[in-house]
Amino acid sequence: MPDPTPTRDPSTLRSARWWAPDDQRSFGHRSRLKQMGFNTEDFQAKPTIGILNTWSEVNNCHTHFRDRAEEVKRGVWQAGGFPLEIPVMSLSESFMKPTSMYYRNLLALEVEETLKCYPIDGAVLMGGCDKTVPALIMGATSANIPSIFLPAGPMLKGCWRGETLGSGTDMWKYWAERQAGNLCEDSWSELEDGIARSPGHCMTMGTASTMTAIAEVLGLCLPGSTSIPAVHSTHARMASQCGRQIVELAWDKVRPRDLLTEDAFHNAIVTDMALGGSTNAIIHLIAMAGRAGVSLTLDQFDEISQQVQVIANIRPCGEHVMEDFYDAGGILGLLSQVKEHLRLDAPTVSGKTLGENLEGAEVFDEDVIRPLSRPVGKAGGTFVLRGNLAPDGAVIKPTAAEERLLSHRGPAVVFSDYADLKDRIHDESLGLTADHVIVLQNAGPIGAPGIPEWGMLPIPDYLLKQGVRDMLRISDARMSGTSYGACVLHVAPESAIGGPLALVQDGDFIEVSVAERKLHLDVSDEVLEERRSQWKPRPKRFQRGYGRLYADEITQAPEGCDFRFLHQGEDDDEPDIF
Ligand code: FES
């Protein structure tokens, strides 16, 4: 909890160790601030606010962040703080390979060390594009320096010939039509022009919309801020409010671990389920909780999914996009519908509790944000499956799948890695039917590496032409939150370390029953034991550098895919200044 006796004594500021002493080292610090054009009055006896900006020319979702950083600075100056903008690594979901997830922990580490090594009393974390959200929060939580999260906001809706287009979701949909021969080249090119039309993150309920909403419910954002479209003037005003508020948080020493309690994570899971959020949220929430010293298990997600139904009618589970969600009441409107499931006393950066933030929240369009009595899905967004194929668990998003596949038994067709899948999936001689189960191995945290978003495995062209649009697909990969289909993901332990997924062979029967939470490989224990004795791991891909660090330290999906060494205890985290 925040310090019960907050003080405005400047000598208690962390930055005072850099700026205040009458010694040679501080002379150097102050003279170098003056080199940058600052006067003593600009920084003396004021909280120094680090604005951690993930703007980059390779990050399409953050193109407005240069302007937003200026708006944050305006707020910081107004509230009597001293702002310093600091660029940190930008994880661009669109362009980073093999996947931005591979670099989430690297940004988290950079954020932690940046906050620790500089004279920062409070931080504004500017993120939105997928993995930037958990990475910034994980780093700030480990550094435990007062922080507020400034969400990028969703981009405006896309449009093609009068039809709304949703990020990712409609790309997959129309790609299937193109593969089926139903869409000409001109139409495909028009779709490319119309699907992403403004700054901001993906505007479906992908990982970005899910994780920013979760950041808000965890107490790290201004109330209602995460639903505001990126280009609205409200978004610019929210940015300067973030600047004003972080100065207060810095004086009052309100730190991330004061907010990120068990109650906050409970609220985050409730929100994830009500949103029909990205399956990625499970991995990120477990990792973020780990940094805050809170233990989350897959079973907690499954339990809450049985109590809280999907009520956000947003693609891919529903029909609308984030702009509609904002107009319908946004995240506060949604939370007002699931109040009975929330722990309303959880504190937030607004200085009020979550319950207080929800006072007066309303829903203005009950088709977009449904009441619990008329949900989009009968249960929560994500279910956890277990069985001899995934002893440590796997996840599925039933609301985004065809009903017939939620209880299904079919023969497996196995691909040993993504290159193999790409080579053979459209080969008619495989003779796949809509009842086959497509299995991809070596796509997990170590196998791929980086547990990429490959889990919405492609359906063979010849089946698309027959009208097939969903099949049961199983992998140790993730999938984009904008994706859909009967995709069983995050199978753990992963195949690259000898998990049972590595032992599946063509023709084995696999059974999934979502109602029973079952994922079963119909092969006897004796045969599996025999196959296990023959199994050999692939040679290590990286002998040096980040790849080696990653392979040595990464945990499995149910543990959050964090680095083991970043979970260990608390350090003496203040640097020496000599
Ligand atoms: Fe940035 Fe989707 S590409 S959120």
Coordinates of C-alpha atoms and ligand atoms in Angstrom, one line a residue:
M1 CA 0.0 0.0 0.0
P2 CA 1.1 3.6 -0.5
D3 CA 3.2 5.2 2.2
P4 CA 0.5 6.3 4.8
T5 CA 2.5 9.5 5.6
P6 CA 3.4 10.8 2.2
T7 CA 5.8 13.7 2.3
R8 CA 6.7 16.5 -0.1
D9 CA 10.2 16.8 1.3
P10 CA 12.5 17.0 -1.7
S11 CA 15.3 15.3 0.2
T12 CA 13.2 12.1 0.1
L13 CA 13.2 12.0 -3.7
R14 CA 15.3 9.3 -5.2
S15 CA 16.7 11.9 -7.7
A16 CA 18.0 14.1 -4.9
R17 CA 20.9 11.6 -4.6
W18 CA 22.0 12.8 -8.1
W19 CA 21.0 16.5 -8.1
A20 CA 21.2 17.7 -4.5
P21 CA 24.6 17.0 -2.8
D22 CA 27.3 19.6 -2.6
D23 CA 30.0 17.4 -4.0
Q24 CA 32.0 17.0 -7.2
R25 CA 29.9 14.2 -8.6
S26 CA 26.6 16.2 -8.3
F27 CA 28.3 19.2 -9.7
G28 CA 28.9 17.1 -12.8
H29 CA 25.3 16.0 -12.9
R30 CA 23.9 19.5 -12.5
S31 CA 26.4 21.1 -15.0
R32 CA 25.4 18.4 -17.6
L33 CA 21.7 19.3 -17.1
K34 CA 22.7 22.9 -17.8
Q35 CA 24.5 21.7 -20.9
M36 CA 21.1 20.6 -22.1
G37 CA 19.6 24.0 -21.5
F38 CA 17.9 23.4 -18.1
N39 CA 18.0 26.0 -15.3
T40 CA 18.4 25.0 -11.7
E41 CA 14.7 26.0 -11.2
D42 CA 13.7 23.4 -13.8
F43 CA 15.0 20.4 -11.7
Q44 CA 15.8 21.4 -8.2
A45 CA 13.6 20.0 -5.5
K46 CA 11.2 18.5 -8.1
P47 CA 10.4 14.8 -8.9
T48 CA 12.3 13.8 -12.0
I49 CA 9.9 11.9 -14.3
G50 CA 11.3 9.5 -16.9
I51 CA 9.0 9.2 -19.9
L52 CA 9.9 5.8 -21.4
N53 CA 8.9 6.1 -25.0
T54 CA 8.6 3.1 -27.3
W55 CA 8.3 5.3 -30.4
S56 CA 10.2 4.1 -33.4
E57 CA 9.9 4.4 -37.1
V58 CA 9.5 0.6 -37.3
N59 CA 6.6 0.6 -34.9
N60 CA 3.4 1.4 -36.9
C61 CA 1.2 1.4 -33.8
H62 CA 3.2 4.1 -32.0
T63 CA 3.5 6.8 -34.7
H64 CA 1.7 9.4 -32.5
F65 CA 4.1 8.8 -29.5
R66 CA 6.4 11.8 -30.3
D67 CA 3.4 14.1 -29.9
R68 CA 2.1 12.3 -26.9
A69 CA 5.5 12.5 -25.2
E70 CA 5.3 16.3 -25.5
E71 CA 1.8 16.3 -24.1
V72 CA 3.0 14.2 -21.1
K73 CA 5.9 16.7 -20.5
R74 CA 3.3 19.6 -20.5
G75 CA 1.5 17.8 -17.7
V76 CA 4.7 17.1 -15.8
W77 CA 5.7 20.7 -15.9
Q78 CA 2.3 21.9 -14.9
A79 CA 2.3 19.6 -11.8
G80 CA 5.8 20.8 -10.7
G81 CA 7.9 17.9 -12.0
F82 CA 10.9 17.7 -14.2
P83 CA 10.3 15.5 -17.3
L84 CA 13.0 13.6 -19.2
E85 CA 12.1 11.5 -22.3
I86 CA 14.0 8.3 -22.6
P87 CA 13.7 6.0 -25.7
V88 CA 13.5 2.3 -25.0
M89 CA 13.4 -0.6 -27.3
S90 CA 10.3 -0.7 -29.5
L91 CA 8.7 -4.1 -30.0
S92 CA 6.9 -3.9 -33.3
E93 CA 4.5 -6.8 -33.6
S94 CA 4.3 -6.4 -37.4
F95 CA 8.0 -6.3 -38.2
M96 CA 10.0 -8.2 -35.5
K97 CA 11.1 -11.7 -36.3
P98 CA 11.0 -14.4 -35.3
T99 CA 8.4 -12.8 -33.0
S100 CA 8.1 -9.8 -30.7
M101 CA 7.5 -12.3 -27.9
Y102 CA 11.1 -13.4 -28.2
Y103 CA 12.2 -9.9 -27.2
R104 CA 9.5 -9.1 -24.5
N105 CA 11.9 -10.1 -21.7
L106 CA 14.7 -8.1 -23.2
L107 CA 12.6 -4.9 -23.2
A108 CA 11.5 -5.7 -19.6
L109 CA 15.1 -6.0 -18.6
E110 CA 16.0 -2.7 -20.3
V111 CA 13.1 -1.0 -18.6
E112 CA 14.1 -2.3 -15.2
E113 CA 17.8 -1.3 -15.6
T114 CA 16.9 2.1 -17.2
L115 CA 14.7 3.0 -14.2
K116 CA 17.2 1.8 -11.7
C117 CA 20.3 3.5 -13.2
Y118 CA 18.9 7.0 -13.8
P119 CA 17.7 9.6 -11.3
I120 CA 14.0 8.8 -11.9
D121 CA 11.3 9.3 -9.2
G122 CA 8.4 8.3 -11.4
A123 CA 7.9 6.8 -14.8
V124 CA 5.4 7.2 -17.6
L125 CA 5.4 3.9 -19.6
M126 CA 4.3 4.6 -23.2
G127 CA 3.2 1.4 -24.9
G128 CA 0.4 -0.4 -26.6
C129 CA 1.6 -2.6 -29.5
D130 CA 1.2 -6.1 -28.1
K131 CA 4.3 -7.1 -26.1
T132 CA 5.3 -3.6 -25.2
V133 CA 2.5 -3.6 -22.6
P134 CA 3.7 -6.6 -20.5
A135 CA 7.3 -5.8 -21.1
L136 CA 7.1 -2.2 -19.7
I137 CA 5.0 -3.4 -16.8
M138 CA 7.3 -6.3 -15.9
G139 CA 10.3 -4.0 -16.0
A140 CA 8.7 -1.3 -13.9
T141 CA 7.4 -3.8 -11.4
S142 CA 10.9 -5.3 -10.9
A143 CA 12.4 -1.8 -10.5
N144 CA 9.4 -0.9 -8.3
I145 CA 9.6 2.8 -9.0
P146 CA 6.3 4.8 -9.2
S147 CA 4.9 4.3 -12.7
I148 CA 1.8 5.1 -14.7
F149 CA 1.0 3.4 -18.0
L150 CA 0.1 5.5 -21.0
P151 CA -1.8 3.3 -23.5
A152 CA -1.3 3.9 -27.2
G153 CA -5.0 3.5 -27.9
P154 CA -6.6 1.6 -30.7
M155 CA -6.4 2.8 -34.3
L156 CA -9.7 3.8 -36.1
K157 CA -11.8 1.1 -37.7
G158 CA -10.8 -0.1 -41.2
C159 CA -13.2 0.0 -44.1
W160 CA -13.5 -1.8 -47.5
R161 CA -16.4 -1.1 -49.8
G162 CA -18.6 0.0 -46.9
E163 CA -17.7 -2.9 -44.7
T164 CA -15.9 -2.5 -41.4
L165 CA -12.5 -4.2 -41.3
G166 CA -10.9 -5.4 -38.1
S167 CA -7.1 -5.7 -37.6
G168 CA -5.8 -9.2 -38.2
T169 CA -9.2 -10.8 -37.9
D170 CA -10.4 -9.6 -41.4
M171 CA -7.0 -10.2 -42.9
W172 CA -7.2 -13.9 -42.0
K173 CA -10.9 -14.0 -43.1
Y174 CA -10.2 -12.5 -46.5
W175 CA -7.0 -14.5 -47.0
A176 CA -9.0 -17.7 -46.7
E177 CA -11.4 -16.3 -49.3
R178 CA -8.4 -15.5 -51.6
Q179 CA -6.9 -18.9 -51.1
A180 CA -10.3 -20.4 -51.9
G181 CA -10.3 -18.4 -55.2
N182 CA -13.2 -16.1 -54.1
L183 CA -11.3 -12.8 -54.1
C184 CA -9.5 -11.0 -57.0
E185 CA -6.1 -9.3 -56.8
D186 CA -7.7 -5.8 -57.0
S187 CA -9.9 -6.5 -54.0
W188 CA -7.0 -7.9 -52.1
S189 CA -5.0 -4.7 -52.8
E190 CA -8.0 -2.5 -51.7
L191 CA -8.2 -4.4 -48.5
E192 CA -4.5 -3.8 -47.9
D193 CA -5.2 0.0 -48.3
G194 CA -8.2 0.0 -46.0
I195 CA -7.4 -2.2 -43.0
A196 CA -5.0 0.1 -41.1
R197 CA -5.9 3.8 -41.5
S198 CA -4.6 5.7 -38.5
P199 CA -2.0 5.6 -35.7
G200 CA -2.8 3.3 -32.8
H201 CA -2.7 -0.4 -32.0
C202 CA -4.8 -3.2 -33.5
M203 CA -8.5 -2.3 -33.0
T204 CA -9.9 -5.8 -32.6
M205 CA -9.7 -7.6 -29.2
G206 CA -6.2 -8.7 -29.9
T207 CA -3.3 -8.7 -27.5
A208 CA -2.9 -5.0 -27.5
S209 CA -6.6 -4.2 -26.7
T210 CA -6.6 -7.0 -24.1
M211 CA -3.4 -6.1 -22.4
T212 CA -4.0 -2.4 -22.2
A213 CA -7.4 -3.0 -20.7
I214 CA -5.7 -5.4 -18.2
A215 CA -3.1 -2.7 -17.4
E216 CA -6.0 -0.4 -16.5
V217 CA -7.7 -3.0 -14.3
L218 CA -4.5 -3.7 -12.6
G219 CA -4.6 -0.1 -11.4
L220 CA -1.8 1.2 -13.6
C221 CA -3.7 3.6 -16.0
L222 CA -6.0 6.5 -15.6
P223 CA -9.6 5.4 -15.5
G224 CA -11.1 4.8 -18.9
S225 CA -7.9 5.7 -20.7
T226 CA -7.2 2.4 -22.4
S227 CA -10.3 2.5 -24.7
I228 CA -9.7 6.0 -26.1
P229 CA -8.9 5.8 -29.9
A230 CA -5.3 6.9 -30.5
V231 CA -6.1 9.9 -32.7
H232 CA -8.9 11.4 -30.5
S233 CA -8.1 14.7 -28.9
T234 CA -9.2 13.1 -25.7
H235 CA -6.2 10.8 -26.0
A236 CA -3.9 13.9 -26.1
R237 CA -5.5 15.3 -23.1
M238 CA -5.2 12.0 -21.3
A239 CA -1.5 12.1 -22.0
S240 CA -1.0 15.4 -20.2
Q241 CA -3.2 14.1 -17.3
C242 CA -0.8 11.1 -17.1
G243 CA 2.0 13.7 -16.8
R244 CA 0.3 15.5 -14.0
Q245 CA -0.7 12.3 -12.1
I246 CA 2.8 10.7 -12.2
V247 CA 4.2 13.7 -10.3
E248 CA 1.6 13.0 -7.5
L249 CA 2.5 9.3 -7.5
A250 CA 6.2 10.1 -7.3
W251 CA 5.7 12.4 -4.3
D252 CA 3.4 9.9 -2.6
K253 CA 5.8 7.0 -3.5
V254 CA 3.0 4.8 -4.9
R255 CA 4.9 1.9 -6.4
P256 CA 3.8 -0.8 -8.9
R257 CA 4.0 -3.6 -6.3
D258 CA 1.6 -1.5 -4.0
L259 CA -1.0 -1.9 -6.8
L260 CA -0.2 -5.3 -8.2
T261 CA -1.8 -7.4 -5.5
E262 CA -3.6 -10.8 -5.7
D263 CA -6.9 -8.8 -5.9
A264 CA -5.6 -6.8 -8.9
F265 CA -4.7 -10.0 -10.7
H266 CA -8.1 -11.5 -9.9
N267 CA -9.7 -8.4 -11.4
A268 CA -7.4 -8.7 -14.5
I269 CA -8.5 -12.3 -15.1
V270 CA -12.2 -11.4 -14.7
T271 CA -11.7 -8.6 -17.3
D272 CA -9.8 -10.9 -19.7
M273 CA -12.7 -13.3 -19.6
A274 CA -15.4 -10.7 -20.1
L275 CA -13.5 -9.2 -23.0
G276 CA -13.0 -12.5 -24.7
G277 CA -9.4 -11.4 -24.5
S278 CA -6.4 -12.7 -26.4
T279 CA -5.0 -16.1 -25.3
N280 CA -1.7 -14.4 -25.0
A281 CA -3.0 -12.6 -21.9
I282 CA -2.6 -15.8 -19.8
I283 CA 1.1 -15.9 -20.5
H284 CA 1.7 -12.2 -19.9
L285 CA -0.4 -12.1 -16.7
I286 CA 1.5 -15.0 -15.2
A287 CA 4.8 -13.3 -16.0
M288 CA 3.6 -9.9 -14.7
A289 CA 2.3 -11.5 -11.5
G290 CA 5.6 -13.3 -11.0
R291 CA 7.4 -10.0 -11.0
A292 CA 5.0 -8.7 -8.4
G293 CA 5.5 -11.8 -6.2
V294 CA 1.9 -13.1 -6.9
S295 CA 1.5 -16.7 -8.0
L296 CA -1.0 -17.4 -10.8
T297 CA -2.0 -20.8 -12.1
L298 CA -3.8 -21.8 -15.3
D299 CA -6.5 -23.3 -13.1
Q300 CA -7.4 -19.8 -11.8
F301 CA -8.1 -18.7 -15.4
D302 CA -10.2 -21.7 -16.1
E303 CA -12.1 -21.3 -12.8
I304 CA -13.0 -17.7 -13.5
S305 CA -13.9 -18.5 -17.2
Q306 CA -16.7 -20.6 -15.7
Q307 CA -18.1 -17.6 -13.7
V308 CA -17.7 -14.7 -16.1
Q309 CA -19.0 -14.8 -19.7
V310 CA -17.7 -12.9 -22.7
I311 CA -19.8 -9.7 -22.9
A312 CA -17.6 -7.6 -25.2
N313 CA -19.1 -8.0 -28.7
I314 CA -15.7 -7.3 -30.4
R315 CA -13.9 -9.2 -33.1
P316 CA -12.7 -11.9 -33.3
C317 CA -15.3 -13.3 -30.8
G318 CA -17.9 -10.8 -31.8
E319 CA -18.9 -8.3 -34.5
H320 CA -17.6 -4.8 -33.5
V321 CA -14.2 -3.1 -33.1
M322 CA -12.6 -0.9 -30.4
E323 CA -13.9 2.4 -31.7
D324 CA -17.5 1.0 -31.2
F325 CA -16.4 -0.2 -27.8
Y326 CA -15.2 3.2 -26.8
D327 CA -18.5 4.9 -27.9
A328 CA -20.5 2.2 -26.1
G329 CA -18.9 3.1 -22.7
G330 CA -15.4 1.5 -23.0
I331 CA -13.7 -0.4 -20.4
L332 CA -15.4 1.3 -17.5
G333 CA -18.8 0.4 -19.1
L334 CA -17.7 -3.2 -19.4
L335 CA -16.4 -3.3 -15.8
S336 CA -19.7 -1.9 -14.5
Q337 CA -21.4 -5.0 -15.9
V338 CA -19.2 -7.4 -14.1
K339 CA -18.9 -5.5 -10.8
E340 CA -20.1 -8.4 -8.8
H341 CA -17.0 -10.4 -9.8
L342 CA -14.5 -7.7 -9.1
R343 CA -12.6 -6.9 -5.9
L344 CA -13.5 -3.2 -5.9
D345 CA -11.2 -2.1 -3.1
A346 CA -8.1 -2.6 -5.2
P347 CA -6.1 0.7 -5.3
T348 CA -5.2 2.4 -8.6
V349 CA -2.9 5.2 -9.9
S350 CA -5.9 7.6 -9.9
G351 CA -5.6 7.6 -6.1
K352 CA -9.0 6.0 -5.9
T353 CA -10.1 2.4 -5.7
L354 CA -11.3 0.5 -8.7
G355 CA -14.8 0.7 -7.3
E356 CA -14.6 4.4 -7.0
N357 CA -13.3 4.7 -10.6
L358 CA -16.4 2.8 -11.7
E359 CA -18.9 5.2 -10.1
G360 CA -21.2 6.6 -12.8
A361 CA -19.9 4.2 -15.4
E362 CA -22.5 3.3 -18.0
V363 CA -23.1 1.3 -21.1
F364 CA -24.5 3.3 -24.0
D365 CA -24.9 0.4 -26.6
E366 CA -25.9 -3.0 -25.2
D367 CA -25.2 -4.7 -28.5
V368 CA -21.5 -3.8 -28.2
I369 CA -21.2 -4.3 -24.4
R370 CA -23.7 -6.8 -23.5
P371 CA -25.4 -7.3 -20.1
L372 CA -24.4 -10.6 -18.4
S373 CA -27.9 -11.8 -19.0
R374 CA -27.2 -11.7 -22.8
P375 CA -23.6 -12.6 -23.3
V376 CA -21.7 -13.1 -26.5
G377 CA -20.4 -16.5 -25.3
K378 CA -21.8 -18.9 -22.7
A379 CA -18.6 -18.8 -20.7
G380 CA -15.4 -16.8 -20.4
G381 CA -12.9 -16.2 -23.2
T382 CA -10.3 -18.8 -22.6
F383 CA -10.4 -22.4 -21.3
V384 CA -7.6 -24.6 -20.1
L385 CA -7.3 -28.2 -21.4
R386 CA -5.3 -31.0 -19.9
G387 CA -4.6 -34.6 -20.7
N388 CA -1.8 -37.0 -21.7
L389 CA -1.0 -34.6 -24.6
A390 CA -0.6 -31.6 -22.4
P391 CA 0.1 -32.7 -18.8
D392 CA 1.0 -29.1 -17.8
G393 CA -1.9 -27.6 -19.7
A394 CA -2.9 -26.0 -23.0
V395 CA -5.5 -23.2 -23.9
I396 CA -8.3 -22.7 -26.3
K397 CA -10.6 -19.8 -27.1
P398 CA -14.0 -21.6 -27.6
T399 CA -15.9 -18.5 -28.6
A400 CA -13.7 -18.1 -31.6
A401 CA -14.1 -21.7 -32.8
E402 CA -16.7 -23.6 -34.8
E403 CA -19.0 -25.3 -32.3
R404 CA -18.7 -28.8 -34.0
L405 CA -14.9 -28.8 -33.1
L406 CA -15.3 -28.2 -29.4
S407 CA -16.0 -31.9 -29.0
H408 CA -14.0 -33.7 -31.7
R409 CA -12.0 -36.9 -32.4
G410 CA -9.9 -37.2 -35.5
P411 CA -6.7 -38.5 -37.0
A412 CA -3.5 -36.4 -36.6
V413 CA -1.4 -35.1 -39.5
V414 CA 1.9 -34.0 -38.0
F415 CA 4.4 -31.3 -39.1
S416 CA 7.7 -31.4 -37.4
D417 CA 8.2 -27.6 -37.6
Y418 CA 6.8 -24.5 -39.4
A419 CA 9.0 -25.0 -42.4
D420 CA 7.7 -28.5 -42.8
L421 CA 4.1 -27.2 -42.4
K422 CA 4.7 -24.5 -45.1
D423 CA 6.2 -27.1 -47.5
R424 CA 3.5 -29.7 -47.2
I425 CA 0.2 -28.3 -45.9
H426 CA -1.3 -27.6 -49.3
D427 CA -0.2 -30.9 -50.8
E428 CA -3.4 -32.7 -51.9
S429 CA -1.7 -36.1 -51.6
L430 CA -1.9 -35.8 -47.8
G431 CA -5.6 -36.3 -48.3
L432 CA -6.7 -34.3 -45.4
T433 CA -10.4 -33.9 -44.6
A434 CA -12.2 -31.4 -42.3
D435 CA -12.0 -34.0 -39.6
H436 CA -8.2 -34.3 -39.5
V437 CA -6.3 -32.7 -36.6
I438 CA -3.4 -30.6 -37.7
V439 CA -0.4 -30.9 -35.3
L440 CA 2.6 -28.6 -35.3
Q441 CA 5.7 -29.5 -33.3
N442 CA 8.7 -27.4 -32.3
A443 CA 6.9 -24.0 -32.2
G444 CA 7.2 -23.4 -28.4
P445 CA 9.4 -21.1 -26.3
I446 CA 12.5 -23.0 -27.1
G447 CA 11.5 -24.9 -30.2
A448 CA 10.7 -22.0 -32.5
P449 CA 12.2 -20.1 -30.6
G450 CA 10.1 -17.4 -28.9
I451 CA 6.6 -19.2 -29.0
P452 CA 5.5 -17.3 -32.1
E453 CA 2.0 -16.6 -33.2
W454 CA 1.9 -19.6 -35.6
G455 CA -1.0 -21.4 -33.8
M456 CA -3.7 -20.5 -36.2
L457 CA -2.3 -23.2 -38.5
P458 CA -3.3 -22.8 -42.2
I459 CA -6.1 -24.9 -43.6
P460 CA -5.2 -26.6 -46.9
D461 CA -6.2 -24.6 -50.0
Y462 CA -8.2 -27.6 -51.4
L463 CA -10.3 -27.8 -48.2
L464 CA -10.9 -24.0 -48.3
K465 CA -12.2 -24.4 -51.8
Q466 CA -14.6 -27.0 -50.5
G467 CA -15.9 -24.5 -48.0
V468 CA -14.0 -25.7 -44.9
R469 CA -13.2 -22.7 -42.7
D470 CA -12.2 -24.3 -39.4
M471 CA -10.3 -27.4 -38.3
L472 CA -8.9 -28.6 -35.0
R473 CA -5.3 -27.5 -34.8
I474 CA -2.8 -28.2 -32.0
S475 CA 0.6 -26.7 -31.3
D476 CA 2.9 -25.4 -28.6
A477 CA 2.8 -22.0 -30.3
R478 CA 0.7 -19.0 -29.5
M479 CA -1.8 -17.3 -31.8
S480 CA -2.5 -13.6 -32.4
G481 CA -5.4 -12.3 -30.3
T482 CA -6.9 -11.2 -33.6
S483 CA -7.0 -14.8 -34.8
Y484 CA -9.7 -17.3 -34.5
G485 CA -10.5 -21.0 -35.0
A486 CA -10.4 -24.2 -33.1
C487 CA -6.7 -23.8 -32.2
V488 CA -5.3 -25.5 -29.1
L489 CA -2.3 -23.5 -28.1
H490 CA 0.6 -23.3 -25.6
V491 CA 0.7 -27.1 -25.2
A492 CA 3.1 -27.7 -22.3
P493 CA 5.6 -29.1 -21.8
E494 CA 6.6 -28.1 -25.4
S495 CA 7.8 -30.6 -27.9
A496 CA 11.3 -29.3 -28.1
I497 CA 12.0 -30.4 -24.6
G498 CA 10.3 -33.8 -25.1
G499 CA 6.8 -33.0 -24.2
P500 CA 4.2 -35.5 -25.4
L501 CA 3.4 -33.4 -28.4
A502 CA 6.8 -34.5 -29.7
L503 CA 5.6 -38.1 -29.7
V504 CA 2.5 -37.7 -31.9
Q505 CA 2.6 -39.5 -35.3
D506 CA 0.5 -39.3 -38.4
G507 CA -2.7 -41.2 -38.0
D508 CA -2.8 -41.2 -34.2
F509 CA -6.2 -40.3 -33.0
I510 CA -6.6 -37.1 -30.9
E511 CA -9.6 -36.3 -28.9
V512 CA -10.7 -32.8 -27.6
S513 CA -13.6 -32.2 -25.3
V514 CA -13.7 -28.6 -24.3
A515 CA -16.6 -29.2 -21.9
E516 CA -14.5 -31.8 -20.1
R517 CA -11.3 -29.8 -20.5
K518 CA -9.8 -32.8 -22.2
L519 CA -6.9 -33.1 -24.7
H520 CA -6.2 -36.8 -25.2
L521 CA -3.8 -38.6 -27.5
D522 CA -5.3 -42.0 -28.1
V523 CA -2.1 -44.0 -27.9
S524 CA -1.3 -46.5 -25.1
D525 CA 1.2 -45.6 -22.4
E526 CA 3.5 -48.4 -23.6
V527 CA 3.7 -47.2 -27.1
L528 CA 4.3 -43.6 -25.9
E529 CA 7.1 -44.9 -23.6
E530 CA 8.7 -46.7 -26.6
R531 CA 8.5 -43.5 -28.7
R532 CA 9.9 -41.5 -25.9
S533 CA 13.0 -43.8 -25.6
Q534 CA 13.6 -43.1 -29.3
W535 CA 13.1 -39.3 -29.1
K536 CA 16.2 -37.0 -29.3
P537 CA 16.3 -33.2 -28.8
R538 CA 17.3 -31.1 -31.8
P539 CA 20.8 -29.5 -31.5
K540 CA 21.0 -26.1 -29.8
R541 CA 20.4 -23.4 -32.3
F542 CA 22.4 -20.6 -30.6
Q543 CA 25.8 -20.9 -28.9
R544 CA 26.1 -17.3 -28.0
G545 CA 24.3 -13.9 -27.5
Y546 CA 20.7 -13.3 -26.7
G547 CA 19.6 -16.6 -28.3
R548 CA 21.7 -18.5 -25.8
L549 CA 20.5 -16.5 -22.8
Y550 CA 17.0 -17.0 -24.0
A551 CA 17.3 -20.8 -24.4
D552 CA 19.0 -21.2 -21.1
E553 CA 16.6 -19.1 -19.0
I554 CA 13.1 -19.2 -20.6
T555 CA 10.3 -20.9 -18.7
Q556 CA 7.4 -22.7 -20.3
A557 CA 4.0 -21.1 -21.1
P558 CA 2.2 -22.0 -17.9
E559 CA 5.0 -20.2 -16.0
G560 CA 4.8 -17.1 -18.2
C561 CA 7.8 -17.5 -20.5
D562 CA 9.8 -15.2 -18.2
F563 CA 13.5 -15.6 -17.6
R564 CA 14.2 -17.6 -14.5
F565 CA 16.8 -15.3 -13.2
L566 CA 14.4 -12.3 -13.4
H567 CA 12.1 -14.0 -11.0
Q568 CA 14.7 -14.5 -8.2
G569 CA 14.1 -12.5 -5.0
E570 CA 14.7 -8.8 -4.5
D571 CA 18.0 -7.0 -5.0
D572 CA 19.5 -4.1 -3.3
D573 CA 18.3 -2.1 -6.2
E574 CA 19.7 1.4 -5.6
P575 CA 23.0 2.1 -7.5
D576 CA 26.0 3.4 -5.7
I577 CA 26.9 7.0 -6.6
F578 CA 30.5 7.7 -5.9
Ligands
FES1 FE1 0.8 -3.3 -33.1 FE2 -1.2 -5.2 -33.7 S1 0.5 -4.6 -34.8 S2 -0.9 -4.0 -31.9

